[in-house]
XYZ file of C-alpha atoms in Angstrom:
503
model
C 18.000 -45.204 -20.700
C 16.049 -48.126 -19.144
C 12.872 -48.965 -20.562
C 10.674 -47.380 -18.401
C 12.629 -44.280 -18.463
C 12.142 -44.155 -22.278
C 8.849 -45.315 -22.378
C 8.238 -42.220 -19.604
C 10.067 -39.636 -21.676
C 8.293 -40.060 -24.897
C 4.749 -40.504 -23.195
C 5.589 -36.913 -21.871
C 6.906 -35.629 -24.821
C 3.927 -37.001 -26.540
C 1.521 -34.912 -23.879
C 4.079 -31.584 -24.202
C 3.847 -31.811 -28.308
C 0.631 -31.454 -30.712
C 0.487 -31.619 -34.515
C -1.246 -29.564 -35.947
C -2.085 -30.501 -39.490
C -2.765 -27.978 -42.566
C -5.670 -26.241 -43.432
C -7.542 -23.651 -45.886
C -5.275 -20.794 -44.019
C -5.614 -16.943 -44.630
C -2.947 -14.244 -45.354
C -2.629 -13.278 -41.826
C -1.677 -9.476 -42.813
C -5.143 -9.661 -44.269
C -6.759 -10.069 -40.943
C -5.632 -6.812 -39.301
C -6.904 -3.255 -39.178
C -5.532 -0.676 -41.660
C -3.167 0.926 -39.044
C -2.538 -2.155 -38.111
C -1.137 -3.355 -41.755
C 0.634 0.136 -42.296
C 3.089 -0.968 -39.520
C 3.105 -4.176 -40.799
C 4.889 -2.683 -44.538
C 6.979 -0.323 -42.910
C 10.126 -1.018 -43.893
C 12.918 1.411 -42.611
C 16.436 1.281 -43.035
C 17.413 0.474 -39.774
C 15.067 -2.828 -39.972
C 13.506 -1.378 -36.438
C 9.842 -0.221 -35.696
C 7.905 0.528 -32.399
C 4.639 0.499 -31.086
C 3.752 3.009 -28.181
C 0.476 1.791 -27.447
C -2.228 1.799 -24.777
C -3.835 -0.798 -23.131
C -6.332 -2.837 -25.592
C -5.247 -0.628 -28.776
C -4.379 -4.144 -30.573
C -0.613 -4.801 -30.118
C -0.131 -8.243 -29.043
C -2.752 -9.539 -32.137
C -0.530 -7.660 -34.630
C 2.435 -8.431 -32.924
C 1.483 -12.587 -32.979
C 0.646 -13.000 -36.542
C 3.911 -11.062 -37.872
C 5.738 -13.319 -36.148
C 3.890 -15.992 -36.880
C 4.254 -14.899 -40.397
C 7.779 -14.388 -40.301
C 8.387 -17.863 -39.005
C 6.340 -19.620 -42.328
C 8.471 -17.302 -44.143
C 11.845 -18.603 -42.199
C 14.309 -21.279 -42.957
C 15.652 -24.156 -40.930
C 16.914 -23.359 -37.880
C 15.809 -19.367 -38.519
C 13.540 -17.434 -35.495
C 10.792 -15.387 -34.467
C 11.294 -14.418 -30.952
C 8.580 -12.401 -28.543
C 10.567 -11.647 -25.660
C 8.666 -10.140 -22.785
C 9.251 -9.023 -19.048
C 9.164 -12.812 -17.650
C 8.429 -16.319 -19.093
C 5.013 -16.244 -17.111
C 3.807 -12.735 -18.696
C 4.494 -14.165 -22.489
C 2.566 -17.187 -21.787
C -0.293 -15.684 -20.372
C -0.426 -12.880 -22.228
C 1.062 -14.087 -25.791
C 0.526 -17.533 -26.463
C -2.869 -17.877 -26.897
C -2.755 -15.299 -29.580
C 0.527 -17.103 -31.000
C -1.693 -20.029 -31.565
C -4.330 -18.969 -32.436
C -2.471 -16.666 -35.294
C -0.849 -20.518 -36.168
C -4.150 -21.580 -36.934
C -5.356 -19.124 -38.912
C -2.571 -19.562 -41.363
C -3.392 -23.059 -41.926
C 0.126 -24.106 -42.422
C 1.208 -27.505 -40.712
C 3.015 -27.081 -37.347
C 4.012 -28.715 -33.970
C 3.284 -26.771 -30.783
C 5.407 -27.162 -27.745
C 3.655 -26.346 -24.808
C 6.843 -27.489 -22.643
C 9.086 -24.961 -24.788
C 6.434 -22.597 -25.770
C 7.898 -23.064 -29.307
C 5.398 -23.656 -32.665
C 7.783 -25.099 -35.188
C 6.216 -25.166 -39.059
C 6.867 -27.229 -41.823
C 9.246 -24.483 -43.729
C 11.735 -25.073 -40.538
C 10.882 -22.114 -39.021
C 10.313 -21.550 -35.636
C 8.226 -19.195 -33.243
C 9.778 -19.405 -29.622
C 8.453 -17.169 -26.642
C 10.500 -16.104 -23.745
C 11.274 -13.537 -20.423
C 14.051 -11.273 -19.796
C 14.204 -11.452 -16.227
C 18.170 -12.660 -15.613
C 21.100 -12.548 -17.301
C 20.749 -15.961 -18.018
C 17.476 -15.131 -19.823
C 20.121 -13.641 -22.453
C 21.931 -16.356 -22.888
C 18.683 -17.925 -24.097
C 18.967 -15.833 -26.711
C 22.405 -15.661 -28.105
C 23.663 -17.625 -30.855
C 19.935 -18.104 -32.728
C 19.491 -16.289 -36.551
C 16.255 -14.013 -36.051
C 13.352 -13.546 -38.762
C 11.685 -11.350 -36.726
C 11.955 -10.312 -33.035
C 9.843 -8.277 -31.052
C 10.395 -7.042 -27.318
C 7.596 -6.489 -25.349
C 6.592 -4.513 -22.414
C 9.699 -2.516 -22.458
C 8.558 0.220 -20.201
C 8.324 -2.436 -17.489
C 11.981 -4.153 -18.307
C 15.371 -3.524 -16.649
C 16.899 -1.373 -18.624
C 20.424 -3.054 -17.903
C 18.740 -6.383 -19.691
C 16.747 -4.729 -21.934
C 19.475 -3.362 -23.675
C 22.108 -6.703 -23.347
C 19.226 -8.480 -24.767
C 18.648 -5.936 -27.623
C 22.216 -5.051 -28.338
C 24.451 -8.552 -27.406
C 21.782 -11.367 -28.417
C 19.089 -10.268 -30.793
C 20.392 -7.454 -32.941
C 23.408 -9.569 -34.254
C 21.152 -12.769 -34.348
C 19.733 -10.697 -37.354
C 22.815 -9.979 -39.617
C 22.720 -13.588 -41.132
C 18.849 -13.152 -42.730
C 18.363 -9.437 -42.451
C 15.969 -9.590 -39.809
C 13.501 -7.382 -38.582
C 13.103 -6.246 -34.655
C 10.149 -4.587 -33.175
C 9.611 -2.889 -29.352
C 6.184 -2.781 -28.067
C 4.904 -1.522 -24.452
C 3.481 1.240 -22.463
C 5.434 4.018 -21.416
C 7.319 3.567 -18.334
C 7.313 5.412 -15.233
C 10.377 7.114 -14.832
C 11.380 8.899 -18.533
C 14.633 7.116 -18.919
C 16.364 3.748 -20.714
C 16.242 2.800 -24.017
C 12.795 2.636 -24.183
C 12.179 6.225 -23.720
C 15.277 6.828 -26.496
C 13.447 4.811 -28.577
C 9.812 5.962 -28.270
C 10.024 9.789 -26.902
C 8.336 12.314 -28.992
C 11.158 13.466 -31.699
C 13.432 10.260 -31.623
C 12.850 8.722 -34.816
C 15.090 11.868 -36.793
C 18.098 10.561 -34.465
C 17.124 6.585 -34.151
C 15.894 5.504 -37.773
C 13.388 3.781 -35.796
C 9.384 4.495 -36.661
C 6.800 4.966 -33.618
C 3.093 4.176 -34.031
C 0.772 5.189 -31.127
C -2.439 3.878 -30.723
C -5.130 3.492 -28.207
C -8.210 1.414 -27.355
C -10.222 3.964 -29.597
C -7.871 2.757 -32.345
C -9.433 -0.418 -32.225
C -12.382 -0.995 -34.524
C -13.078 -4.226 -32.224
C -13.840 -2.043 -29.275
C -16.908 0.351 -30.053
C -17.359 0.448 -26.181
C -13.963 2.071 -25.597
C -14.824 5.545 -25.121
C -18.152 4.786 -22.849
C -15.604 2.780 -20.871
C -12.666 5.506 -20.727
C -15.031 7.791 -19.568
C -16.891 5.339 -17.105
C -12.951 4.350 -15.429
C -12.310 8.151 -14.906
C -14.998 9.098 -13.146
C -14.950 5.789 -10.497
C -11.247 6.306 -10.037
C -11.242 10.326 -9.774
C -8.814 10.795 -12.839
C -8.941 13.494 -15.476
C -7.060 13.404 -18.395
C -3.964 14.411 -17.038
C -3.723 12.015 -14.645
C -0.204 10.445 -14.770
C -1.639 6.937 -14.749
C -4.142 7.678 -17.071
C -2.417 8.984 -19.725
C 0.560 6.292 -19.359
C -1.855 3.813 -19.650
C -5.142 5.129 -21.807
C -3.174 7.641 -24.074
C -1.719 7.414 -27.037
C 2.141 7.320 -26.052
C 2.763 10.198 -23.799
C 6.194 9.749 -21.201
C 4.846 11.721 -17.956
C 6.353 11.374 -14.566
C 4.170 9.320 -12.239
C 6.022 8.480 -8.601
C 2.645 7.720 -7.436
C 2.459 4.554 -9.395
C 5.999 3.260 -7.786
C 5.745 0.989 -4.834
C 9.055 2.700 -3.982
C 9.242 6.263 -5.524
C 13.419 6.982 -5.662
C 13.929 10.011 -6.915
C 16.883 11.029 -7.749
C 18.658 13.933 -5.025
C 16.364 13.425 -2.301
C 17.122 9.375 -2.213
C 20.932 9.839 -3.780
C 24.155 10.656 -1.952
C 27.714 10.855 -3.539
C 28.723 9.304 -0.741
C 28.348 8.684 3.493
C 27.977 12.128 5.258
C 30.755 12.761 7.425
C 28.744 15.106 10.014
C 25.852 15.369 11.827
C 23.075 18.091 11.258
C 24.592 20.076 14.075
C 28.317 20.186 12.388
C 29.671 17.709 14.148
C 32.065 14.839 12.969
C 31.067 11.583 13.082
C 32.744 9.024 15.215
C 33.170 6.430 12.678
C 33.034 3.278 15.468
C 29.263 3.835 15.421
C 28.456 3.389 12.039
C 26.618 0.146 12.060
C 26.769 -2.169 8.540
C 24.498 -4.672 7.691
C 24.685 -7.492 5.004
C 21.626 -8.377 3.756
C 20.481 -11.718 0.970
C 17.485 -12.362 -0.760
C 19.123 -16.095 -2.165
C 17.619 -17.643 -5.330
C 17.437 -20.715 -6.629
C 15.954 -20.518 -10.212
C 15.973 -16.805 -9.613
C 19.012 -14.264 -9.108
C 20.972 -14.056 -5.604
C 20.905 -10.372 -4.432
C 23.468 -9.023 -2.200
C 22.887 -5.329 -0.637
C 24.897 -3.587 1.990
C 23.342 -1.029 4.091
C 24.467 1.535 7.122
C 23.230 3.609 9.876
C 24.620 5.837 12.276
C 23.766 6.466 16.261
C 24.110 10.231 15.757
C 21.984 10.284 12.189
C 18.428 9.162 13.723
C 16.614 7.104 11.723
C 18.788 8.076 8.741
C 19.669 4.782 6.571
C 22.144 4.625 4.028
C 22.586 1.839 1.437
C 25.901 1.205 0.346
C 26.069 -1.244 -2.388
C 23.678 -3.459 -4.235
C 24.388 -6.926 -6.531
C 22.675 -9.605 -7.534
C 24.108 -12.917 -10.456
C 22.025 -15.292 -11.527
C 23.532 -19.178 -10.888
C 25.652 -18.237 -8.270
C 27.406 -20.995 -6.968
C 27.099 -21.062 -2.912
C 31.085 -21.640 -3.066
C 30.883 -18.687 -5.031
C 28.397 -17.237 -2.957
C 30.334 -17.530 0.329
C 33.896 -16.435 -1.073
C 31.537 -13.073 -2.164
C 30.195 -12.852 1.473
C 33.906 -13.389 2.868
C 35.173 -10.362 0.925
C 32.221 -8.429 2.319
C 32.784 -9.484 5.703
C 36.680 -8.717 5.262
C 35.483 -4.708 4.178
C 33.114 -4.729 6.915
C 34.077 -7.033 9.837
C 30.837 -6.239 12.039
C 28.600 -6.622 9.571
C 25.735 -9.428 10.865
C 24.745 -11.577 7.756
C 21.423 -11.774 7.045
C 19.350 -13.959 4.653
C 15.763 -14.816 3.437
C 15.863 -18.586 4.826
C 12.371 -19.681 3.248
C 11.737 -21.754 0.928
C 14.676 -23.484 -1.086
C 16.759 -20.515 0.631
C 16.885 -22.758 3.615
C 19.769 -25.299 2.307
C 21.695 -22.628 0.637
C 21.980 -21.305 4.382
C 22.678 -24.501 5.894
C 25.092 -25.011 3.270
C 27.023 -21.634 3.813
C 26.493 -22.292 7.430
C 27.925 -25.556 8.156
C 30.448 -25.906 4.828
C 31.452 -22.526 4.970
C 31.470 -21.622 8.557
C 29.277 -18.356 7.862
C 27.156 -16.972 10.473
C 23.885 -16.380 8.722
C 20.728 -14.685 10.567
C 16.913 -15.727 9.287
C 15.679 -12.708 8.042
C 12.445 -11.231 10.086
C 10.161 -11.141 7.687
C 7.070 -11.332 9.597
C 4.579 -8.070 8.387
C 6.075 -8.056 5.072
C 3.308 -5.573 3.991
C 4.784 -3.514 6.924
C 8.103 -3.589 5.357
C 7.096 -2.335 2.403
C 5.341 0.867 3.534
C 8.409 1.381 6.221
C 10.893 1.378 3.028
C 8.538 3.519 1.448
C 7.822 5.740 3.769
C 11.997 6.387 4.058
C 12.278 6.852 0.523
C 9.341 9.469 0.621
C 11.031 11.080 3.530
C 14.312 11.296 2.011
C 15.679 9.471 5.098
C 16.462 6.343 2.874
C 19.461 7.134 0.678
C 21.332 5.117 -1.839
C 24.720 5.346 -2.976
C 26.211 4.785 -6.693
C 27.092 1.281 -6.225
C 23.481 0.665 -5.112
C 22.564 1.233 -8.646
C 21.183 -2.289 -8.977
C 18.175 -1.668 -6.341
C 17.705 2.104 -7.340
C 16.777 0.063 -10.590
C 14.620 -2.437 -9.245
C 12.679 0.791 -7.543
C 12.192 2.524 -10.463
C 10.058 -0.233 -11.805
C 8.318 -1.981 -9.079
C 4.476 -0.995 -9.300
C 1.171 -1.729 -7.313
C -0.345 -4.807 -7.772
C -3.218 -4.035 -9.961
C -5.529 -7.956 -8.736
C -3.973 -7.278 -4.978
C -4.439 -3.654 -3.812
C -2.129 -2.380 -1.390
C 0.579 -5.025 -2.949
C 3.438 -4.746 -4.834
C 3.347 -6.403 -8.440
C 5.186 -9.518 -9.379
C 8.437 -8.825 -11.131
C 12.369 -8.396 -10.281
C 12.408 -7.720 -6.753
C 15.153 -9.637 -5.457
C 17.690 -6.575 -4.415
C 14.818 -4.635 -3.086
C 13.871 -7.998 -1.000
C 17.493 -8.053 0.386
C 16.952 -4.322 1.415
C 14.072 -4.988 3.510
C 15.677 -7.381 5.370
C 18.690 -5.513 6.045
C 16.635 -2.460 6.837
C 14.632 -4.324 9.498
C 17.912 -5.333 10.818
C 18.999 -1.979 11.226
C 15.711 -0.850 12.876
C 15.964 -3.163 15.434
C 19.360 -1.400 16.612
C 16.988 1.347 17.525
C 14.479 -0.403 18.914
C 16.603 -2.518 20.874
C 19.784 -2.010 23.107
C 20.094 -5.532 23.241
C 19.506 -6.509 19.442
C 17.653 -9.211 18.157
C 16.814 -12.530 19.764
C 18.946 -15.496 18.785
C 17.883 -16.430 15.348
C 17.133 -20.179 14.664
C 19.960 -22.151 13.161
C 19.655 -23.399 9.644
C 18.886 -26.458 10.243
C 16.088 -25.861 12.074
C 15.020 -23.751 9.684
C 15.511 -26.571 6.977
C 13.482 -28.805 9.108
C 10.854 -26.810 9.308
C 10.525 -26.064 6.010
C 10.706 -30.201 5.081
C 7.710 -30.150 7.445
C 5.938 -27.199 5.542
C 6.932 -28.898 1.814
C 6.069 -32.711 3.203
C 2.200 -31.125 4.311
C 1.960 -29.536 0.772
C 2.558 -32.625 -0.957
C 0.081 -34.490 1.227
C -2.311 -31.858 0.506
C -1.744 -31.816 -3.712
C -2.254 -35.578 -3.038
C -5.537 -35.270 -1.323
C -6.657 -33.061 -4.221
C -5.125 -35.039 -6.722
C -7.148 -38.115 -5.447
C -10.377 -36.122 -5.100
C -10.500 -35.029 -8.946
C -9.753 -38.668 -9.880
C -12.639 -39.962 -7.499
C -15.281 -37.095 -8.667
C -13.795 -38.145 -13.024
C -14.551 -41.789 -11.915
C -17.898 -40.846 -9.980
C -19.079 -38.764 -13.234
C -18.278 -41.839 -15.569
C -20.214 -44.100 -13.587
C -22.685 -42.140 -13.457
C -22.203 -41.904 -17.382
C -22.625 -45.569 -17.774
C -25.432 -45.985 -15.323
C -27.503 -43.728 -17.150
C -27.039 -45.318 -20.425
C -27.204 -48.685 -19.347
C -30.876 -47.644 -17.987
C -31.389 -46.277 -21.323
C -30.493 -49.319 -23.279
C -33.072 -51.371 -21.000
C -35.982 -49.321 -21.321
């Protein structure tokens, strides 16, 4: 490492690290509400508790300082993990409250903002995380857990949820007899090992204790009820609404479609497998089946693969065969994948979200691998949305068991809650591939002729350098305006006390 380089790397570590030196601390138990404690001193034999709470009942406080606590309590190299639905979510929503329960215990300790880690003296070690990927999981393995708590379960994969649970955190607790909590909402869709865990009844089979509480639980809210009442009425809910009581009652599992962006229900959007006739008993010639193979390609995120089908005598039926995604995929990988799936369906156009860092990975598989990918159309992406939707709703949009992986996805995609109309942030990458391919089969419909000729890779990649080079200028230009307004203020600074000292 050349001198620069070092001298760089340990000015940024200095900026991504902050001591925090001891103070007159408090028992954090001490802090919290009475309900709150009695969760804290459970103490079952299965080392496992829950919290089944509504919004603003108090979870992530309690949840922060008994990790917190658990990590002064740890040894070297020993962990408190809080382990929500992406790395984002536990930032915004948990590490504020993380440091803030650091501080109150007064205890010396170094904060990694880089890491989102808060290490104290003891050797112990609070580290905050996502469960997004597979390789989220691997995060996870191999560490000896104080405490661990899961958060926002209801909105998890249940696939990762319980890989996370059962193959990295459980028997990260053997060596120190660790604790593990789950916290969240219910979900929308009563299924997974959330709703084993937290339906009404569970604990006799589980060993695991349930505590549900609501924003009227919290003595830190006397405006809760007034404000309950006052959301009802501008919203039109009662108190049965589904979203209402998932979200404002104390830990009730109801059935609300309504809140899915794409509302798969099982039977209407489910088939065994491809029909073999037509509504009027007729078989179907099986030339005219029409395959598509559709990408959503990450870079940081997970690949996603789905296959989907129509038929010219099924109108505006749509069928999707299989769905995959892997995190890390290797485009060599990638493209021997897409060369088996080409080999089981040999007239199956390739198509592929192009945008963004997607745009070399299709060059790549392009020119190295000789693949003929198609830029997805994904122009009136809003659109696309509502036309999935609307096929779902319909029942003319059907998946088959090895579509499992996007009939997942669906059952936990909800409405953007700060972007109306909008599908929330999350794991979306096989339902992205879907859209495209299902675009790509409307346009056999559409369009005798098919699509127009797509735009090769690497104009695609050129365009995109184009796009990335003006976004750079543009960061500069801001960049250079906050540095001139900091400069203006400070001479202004010195202006005004250099008048001073003359008068």
């Amino acid at each position: 490492m050349s001198a620069l380089v070092g001298a760089a790397y340990w000015a940024a570590l200095a900026m991504a690290l902050q001591v925090v030196t001891p103070t007159d601390g408090v028992d954090l138990r001490d802090t919290l509400t009475e309900a709150q404690r009695e969760w804290w001193d459970l103490a079952p034999e299965s080392r496992k508790k829950g919290l089944l709470c509504a919004r603003r009942a108090g979870k992530s406080t309690l949840l922060a300082r008994w990790l917190v606590a658990g990590a002064i309590d740890a040894g070297e190299n020993e962990w408190s993990a809080y382990i929500s639905l992406t790395r984002k979510s536990a930032r915004e929503a948990m590490w504020p409250e993380i440091r803030k329960a650091a501080e109150l215990a007064g205890v010396a300790h170094v904060v990694n903002e880089a890491n989102l880690t808060v290490t104290f003296a003891g050797g112990g070690c609070v580290l905050l995380g996502g469960l997004e990927t597979v390789r989220d999981v691997e995060r996870y393995r191999g560490k000896k857990y104080r405490r661990a708590a899961f958060d926002e379960c209801g909105a998890m994969r249940d696939s990762l949820l319980r890989r996370g649970y059962e193959q990295a955190v459980e028997p990260g607790t053997m060596d120190v007899d660790g604790e593990i909590a789950f916290g969240g909402t219910p979900g929308y869709v009563p299924e997974g090992l959330w709703y084993e865990i937290s339906r009404d009844g569970a604990e006799e089979s589980t060993g695991i204790p349930i505590r549900r509480w609501t924003a009227l639980d919290n003595p830190h809210l006397p405006h809760a009820a007034a404000w309950l009442e006052r959301i009802k009425a501008e919203k039109g809910w009662t108190d049965d609404t589904p979203t209402y009581v998932r979200e404002y009652r104390p830990g009730r599992w109801v059935v609300d479609l309504g809140a899915l962006v794409f509302p798969c229900v099982p039977g209407r959007n489910t088939i065994a497998a491809l029909p073999t006739h037509n509504g009027q008993g007729l078989a179907l010639v099986p030339q005219k089946w029409r395959r598509v193979i559709a990408l959503d390609i990450g870079v940081r995120d997970p690949t996603a693969i789905v296959v989907l089908a129509s038929h010219e005598d099924l109108a505006y039926r749509r069928f999707v065969l299989s769905a995959e995604k892997r995190s890390e995929w290797l485009t060599r990988e990638l493209a021997s994948r897409l060369r088996q799936l080409q080999a089981q369906y040999p007239d199956a156009p390739l198509i592929a979200d192009t945008g963004g860092m997607g745009a070399y990975a299709a060059m790549e598989l392009s020119r190295d691998h000789h693949l003929p990918i198609e830029s997805a159309d994904k122009a009136g992406r809003l659109a696309s949305v509502f036309f999935t939707r609307d096929g779902l709703i319909s029942g003319s949009l059907q998946l088959l068991p090895e579509a499992k992986e996007l009939e997942d996805e669906w059952r936990k995609i909800r409405w953007s809650e700060k972007k109306p109309g909008e599908p929330a942030e999350g794991d979306d990458h096989c339902s992205d591939a879907a859209r495209y391919g299902l675009r790509r089969l409307h346009h056999h419909v559409l369009d005798e002729h098919g699509p127009a000729d797509p735009k090769t890779p690497a104009q695609l990649a050129a365009e995109e350098i184009e796009r990335f080079k003006g976004q750079l200028e543009h960061e500069a230009d801001e960049r250079a305006r906050k540095a001139s307004r900091q400069l203006l203020r400070r001479v202004r600074r010195s202006v005004a006390a250099d008048r001073k000292r003359r008068s």
